[in-house]
XYZ file of C-alpha atoms in Angstrom:
332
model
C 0.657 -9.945 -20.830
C 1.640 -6.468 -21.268
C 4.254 -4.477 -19.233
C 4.962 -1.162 -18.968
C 8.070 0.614 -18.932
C 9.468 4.211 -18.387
C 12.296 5.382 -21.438
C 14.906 7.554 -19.302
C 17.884 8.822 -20.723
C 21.462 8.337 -19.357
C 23.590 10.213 -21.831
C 24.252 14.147 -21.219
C 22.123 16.198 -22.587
C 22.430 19.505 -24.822
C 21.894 22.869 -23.732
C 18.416 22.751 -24.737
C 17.299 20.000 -22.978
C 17.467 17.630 -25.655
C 19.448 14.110 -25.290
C 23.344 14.736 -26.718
C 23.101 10.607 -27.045
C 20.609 8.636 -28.517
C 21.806 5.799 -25.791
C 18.426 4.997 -23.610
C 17.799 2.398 -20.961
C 14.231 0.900 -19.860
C 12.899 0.513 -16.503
C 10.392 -2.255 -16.656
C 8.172 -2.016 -13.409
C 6.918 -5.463 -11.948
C 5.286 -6.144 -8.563
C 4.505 -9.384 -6.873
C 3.990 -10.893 -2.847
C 4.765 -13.076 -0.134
C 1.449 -14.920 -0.454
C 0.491 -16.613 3.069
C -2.123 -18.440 4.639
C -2.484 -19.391 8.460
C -1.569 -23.649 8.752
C -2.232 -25.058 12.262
C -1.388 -21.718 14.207
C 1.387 -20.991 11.818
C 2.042 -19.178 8.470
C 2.940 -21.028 5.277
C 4.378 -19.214 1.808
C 3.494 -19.732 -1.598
C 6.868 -20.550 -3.440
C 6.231 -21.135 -7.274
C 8.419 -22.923 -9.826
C 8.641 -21.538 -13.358
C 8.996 -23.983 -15.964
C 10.466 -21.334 -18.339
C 13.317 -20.257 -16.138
C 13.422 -23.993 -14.165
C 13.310 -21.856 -10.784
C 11.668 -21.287 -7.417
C 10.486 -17.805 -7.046
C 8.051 -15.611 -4.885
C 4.986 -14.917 -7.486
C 5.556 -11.778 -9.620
C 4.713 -10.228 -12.378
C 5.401 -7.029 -15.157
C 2.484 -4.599 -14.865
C 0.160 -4.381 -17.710
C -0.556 -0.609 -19.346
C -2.737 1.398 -17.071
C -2.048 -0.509 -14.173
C -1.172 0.748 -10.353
C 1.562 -1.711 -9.074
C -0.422 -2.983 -6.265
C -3.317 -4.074 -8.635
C -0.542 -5.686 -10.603
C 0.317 -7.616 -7.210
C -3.195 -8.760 -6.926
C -3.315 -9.620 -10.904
C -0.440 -11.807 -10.731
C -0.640 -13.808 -7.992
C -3.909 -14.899 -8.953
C -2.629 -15.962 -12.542
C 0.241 -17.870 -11.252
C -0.905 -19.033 -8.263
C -4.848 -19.438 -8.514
C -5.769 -17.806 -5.309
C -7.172 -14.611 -4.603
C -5.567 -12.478 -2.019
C -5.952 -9.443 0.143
C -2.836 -6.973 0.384
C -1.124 -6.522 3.347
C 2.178 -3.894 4.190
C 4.332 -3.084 1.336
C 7.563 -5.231 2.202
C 10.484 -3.750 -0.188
C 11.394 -3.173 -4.080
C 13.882 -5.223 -5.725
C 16.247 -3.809 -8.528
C 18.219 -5.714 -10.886
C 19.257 -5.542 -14.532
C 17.556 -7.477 -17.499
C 19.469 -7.660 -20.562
C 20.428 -3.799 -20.760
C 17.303 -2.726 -19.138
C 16.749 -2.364 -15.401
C 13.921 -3.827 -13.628
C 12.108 -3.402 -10.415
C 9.940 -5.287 -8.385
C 7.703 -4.042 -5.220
C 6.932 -6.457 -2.764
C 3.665 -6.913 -0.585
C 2.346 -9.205 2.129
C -0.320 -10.839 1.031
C -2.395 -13.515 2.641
C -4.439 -15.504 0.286
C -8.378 -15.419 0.730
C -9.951 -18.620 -1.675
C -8.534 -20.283 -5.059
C -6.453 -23.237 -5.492
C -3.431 -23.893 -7.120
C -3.873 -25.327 -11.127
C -0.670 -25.729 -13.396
C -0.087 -23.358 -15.843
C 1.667 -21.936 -19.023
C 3.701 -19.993 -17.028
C 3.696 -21.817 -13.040
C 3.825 -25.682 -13.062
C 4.159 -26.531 -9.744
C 3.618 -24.230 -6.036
C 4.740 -25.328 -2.506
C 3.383 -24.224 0.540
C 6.101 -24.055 3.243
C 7.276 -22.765 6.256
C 8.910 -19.377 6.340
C 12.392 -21.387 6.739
C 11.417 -23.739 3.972
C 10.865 -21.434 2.356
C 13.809 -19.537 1.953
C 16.036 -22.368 1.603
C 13.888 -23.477 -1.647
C 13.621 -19.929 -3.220
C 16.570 -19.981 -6.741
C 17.470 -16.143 -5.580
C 19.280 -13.948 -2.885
C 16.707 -11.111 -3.522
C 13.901 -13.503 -3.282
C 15.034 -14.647 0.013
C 15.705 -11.002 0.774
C 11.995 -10.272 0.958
C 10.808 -13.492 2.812
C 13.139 -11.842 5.247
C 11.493 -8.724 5.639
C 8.312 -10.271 6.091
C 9.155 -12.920 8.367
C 10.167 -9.962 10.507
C 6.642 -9.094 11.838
C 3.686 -11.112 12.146
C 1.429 -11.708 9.085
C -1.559 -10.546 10.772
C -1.249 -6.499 11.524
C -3.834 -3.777 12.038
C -3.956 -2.014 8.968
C -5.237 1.783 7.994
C -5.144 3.261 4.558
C -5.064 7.119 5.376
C -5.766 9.305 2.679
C -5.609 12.927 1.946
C -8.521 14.240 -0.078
C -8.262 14.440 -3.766
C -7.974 18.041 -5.487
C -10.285 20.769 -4.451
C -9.133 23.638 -6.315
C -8.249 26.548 -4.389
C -9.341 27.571 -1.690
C -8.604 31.786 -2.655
C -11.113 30.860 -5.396
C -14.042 29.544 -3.151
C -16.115 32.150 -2.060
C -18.264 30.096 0.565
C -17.298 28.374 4.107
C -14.167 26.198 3.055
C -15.840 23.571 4.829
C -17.983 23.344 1.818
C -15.267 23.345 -0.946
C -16.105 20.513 -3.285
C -13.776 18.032 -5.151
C -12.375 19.303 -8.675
C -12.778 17.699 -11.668
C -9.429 16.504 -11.301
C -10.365 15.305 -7.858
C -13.287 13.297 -8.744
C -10.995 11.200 -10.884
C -8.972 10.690 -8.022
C -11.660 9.643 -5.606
C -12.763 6.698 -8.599
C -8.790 5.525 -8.880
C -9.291 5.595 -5.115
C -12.122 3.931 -5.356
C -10.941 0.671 -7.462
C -7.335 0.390 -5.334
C -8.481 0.723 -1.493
C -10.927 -2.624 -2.247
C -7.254 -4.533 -2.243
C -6.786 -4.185 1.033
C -10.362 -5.164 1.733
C -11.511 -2.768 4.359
C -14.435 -3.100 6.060
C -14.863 0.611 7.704
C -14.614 4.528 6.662
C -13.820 7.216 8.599
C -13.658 10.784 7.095
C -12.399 15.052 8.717
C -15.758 16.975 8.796
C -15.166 18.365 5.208
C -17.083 18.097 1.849
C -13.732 16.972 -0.296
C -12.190 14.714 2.388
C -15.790 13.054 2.851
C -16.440 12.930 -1.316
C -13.244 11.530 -1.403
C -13.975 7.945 0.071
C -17.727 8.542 -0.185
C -17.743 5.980 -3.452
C -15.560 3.630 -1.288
C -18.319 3.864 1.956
C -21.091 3.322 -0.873
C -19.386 -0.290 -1.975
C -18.976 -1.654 0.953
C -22.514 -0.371 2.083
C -21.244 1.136 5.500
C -21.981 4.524 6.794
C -18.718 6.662 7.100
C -17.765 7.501 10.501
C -17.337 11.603 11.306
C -13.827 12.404 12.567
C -13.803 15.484 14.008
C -10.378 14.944 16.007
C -8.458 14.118 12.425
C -9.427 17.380 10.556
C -6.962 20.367 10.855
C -9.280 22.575 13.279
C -10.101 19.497 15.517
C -6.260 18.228 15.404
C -4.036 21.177 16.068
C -5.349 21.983 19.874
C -4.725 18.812 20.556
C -2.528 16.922 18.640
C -2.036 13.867 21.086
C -5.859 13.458 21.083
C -5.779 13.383 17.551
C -2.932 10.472 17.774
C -4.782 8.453 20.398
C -8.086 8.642 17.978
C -6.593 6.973 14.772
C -5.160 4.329 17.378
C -8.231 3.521 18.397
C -9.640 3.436 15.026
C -6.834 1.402 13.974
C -7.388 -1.252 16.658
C -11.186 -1.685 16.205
C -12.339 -5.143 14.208
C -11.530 -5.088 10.317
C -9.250 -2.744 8.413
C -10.207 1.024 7.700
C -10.282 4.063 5.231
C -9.776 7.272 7.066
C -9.978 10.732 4.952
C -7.385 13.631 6.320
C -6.127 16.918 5.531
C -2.661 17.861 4.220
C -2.340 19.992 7.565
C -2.478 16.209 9.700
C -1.515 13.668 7.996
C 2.439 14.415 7.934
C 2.234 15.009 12.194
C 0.003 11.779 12.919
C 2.879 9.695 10.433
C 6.027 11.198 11.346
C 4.936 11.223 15.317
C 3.497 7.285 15.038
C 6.678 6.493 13.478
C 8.812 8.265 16.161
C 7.106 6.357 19.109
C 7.496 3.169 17.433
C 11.175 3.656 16.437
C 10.450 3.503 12.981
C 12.989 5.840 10.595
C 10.569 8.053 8.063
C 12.976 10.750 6.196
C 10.308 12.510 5.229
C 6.358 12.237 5.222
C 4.847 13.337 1.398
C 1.296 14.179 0.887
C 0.059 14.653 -2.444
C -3.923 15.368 -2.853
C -5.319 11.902 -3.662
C -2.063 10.263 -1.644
C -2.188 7.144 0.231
C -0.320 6.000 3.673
C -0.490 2.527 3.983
C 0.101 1.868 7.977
C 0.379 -1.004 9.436
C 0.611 -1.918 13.342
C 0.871 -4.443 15.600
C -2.399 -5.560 17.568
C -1.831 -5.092 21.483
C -2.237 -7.953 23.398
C -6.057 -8.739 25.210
C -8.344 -5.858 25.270
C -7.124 -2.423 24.718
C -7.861 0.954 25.953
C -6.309 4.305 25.578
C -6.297 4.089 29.601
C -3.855 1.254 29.630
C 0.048 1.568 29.534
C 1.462 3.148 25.904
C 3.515 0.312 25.839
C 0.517 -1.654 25.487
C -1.150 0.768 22.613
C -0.736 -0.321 18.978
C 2.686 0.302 17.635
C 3.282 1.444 13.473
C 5.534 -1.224 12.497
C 5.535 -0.066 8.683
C 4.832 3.044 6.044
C 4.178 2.782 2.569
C 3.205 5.595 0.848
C 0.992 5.949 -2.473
C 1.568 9.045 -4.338
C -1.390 8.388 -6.680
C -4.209 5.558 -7.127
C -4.234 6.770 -10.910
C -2.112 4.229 -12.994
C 1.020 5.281 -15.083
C -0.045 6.300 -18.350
């Protein structure tokens, strides 16, 4: 397999920029999961044993060149473990040092959909196990480190991906109703990388703002899973701003509703709706990026029975976690 990693240097540097020591350090970027399945009303984790290393790890892997790290996820816990999965909330990244080089590795949930387990040159044996077992069979702290964080909320959460629309150009350049303003060449690449790394958190619905480049955006991802896309009129700037808490209680709803979903925003709403979800469910966000082509990966919990914006708050879906994309286009 390949791997990719990003030459930074740590000497000082001259006055024109250039490196005053040829002394360089490697950050090799990796990404792997807490693969579960549901086992008589309870969760069980994948823990593999490397014959190389004569360990018992969570299943990771070094990405391979022109890979996004949550492909990379999905890449390698199908070679070591033999089962396909479906992502679930980013869980945490791991840092530690390999030979001189430093290393990190980002963690997802990840419940596994079909496959069995078959030995291989790299995995010769996988348990499945009980959270608890689990922890007390895995060879390292950090390992252990991430169960934790995802034995800290149910495996089963809503999910929405929430995207702001790839690049548009500018708007002082578009002559006609900005309502119109199509995707950029630039932003037509983004919508295909979008295109290839939603599908890995298998949703099922799309929801787009009102506009030409939030709609083009996810139109390729609507087209795959052969749903019509569902107008949001409530999550584009002019719907959102007059009513803000309208706008909240709509991508609740949406969230809640059967199967996981795509919903295509502006760079105007999707920092409130985050930073405002995230206050009401105590969660600490510093601060809420957006980049064109961007990705928030939310996840929530599912309210208990039937639910209804008319019911208690305390009852409404609560965010739980944040993990946000910067780009669906792989490291070059």
């Amino acid at each position: 397999m390949g791997s990719v990693a990003v030459r930074r240097f740590v000497g000082p540097r001259s006055s024109d920029g250039t490196a005053a020591q040829a002394r360089s350090s490697w950050v090799i970027k990796a990404a792997g999961a807490v693969l579960w399945r549901e086992a008589d009303g309870d969760v069980e984790i994948a823990v593999v044993h490397r014959l190389r290393y004569d360990d018992w790890s969570l299943p990771k892997g070094k990405l391979d060149r022109g890979e996004t790290i949550p492909a990379c996820a999905v890449r390698e816990i199908l070679e070591e473990t033999g089962y396909s999965c479906v992502l679930g909330r980013f869980l945490r990244q791991v840092s530690y040092a390999v030979g001189g080089d430093a290393k990190t590795v980002d963690y997802f949930a990840a419940e596994a959909v079909s496959g069995s387990f078959v030995a291989n040159d790299e995995v010769d044996s996988l348990r499945w196990l009980p959270v608890d077992e689990a922890a007390a069979l895995l060879t390292y702290a950090p390992d252990r480190e991430v169960l934790a964080e995802f034995g800290r909320l149910p495996a089963d959460l809503l999910l929405v991906l929430l995207v702001r629309h790839a690049k548009a150009g500018k708007r002082s350049e578009w002559d006609d109703d900005d309502d119109l303003r199509p995707l950029s060449g630039s932003g037509w690449k983004q919508a295909e990388a979008l295109q290839s790394l939603l599908p890995l958190w298998a949703p099922t619905r799309v929801h787009s703002a009102p506009r030409v480049r939030c709609v083009d955006t996810v139109r390729g991802v609507a087209e795959d899973l052969s749903v019509e896309m569902v107008e949001e009129a409530r999550l584009s700037e002019e719907g959102y701003w007059p009513d803000p808490d309208a706008g909240l209680v709509r991508l609740l709803e949406i969230a809640a509703q059967e199967g996981r979903a795509v919903v295509s925003s502006q760079g105007g709403v999707i920092p409130s709706v985050v930073q405002t979800l995230a206050e009401l469910g105590g969660l600490r966000i510093d601060e809420v990026p957006c980049k064109k082509g961007s990705v928030w990966v939310l996840a929530f919990t599912r309210p208990f029975g039937t639910w209804s914006t008319s019911d208690s708050p305390s009852r409404w879906p609560t965010l739980v976690s944040a993990h946000y994309l910067a780009s669906a286009l792989p490291r070059p």
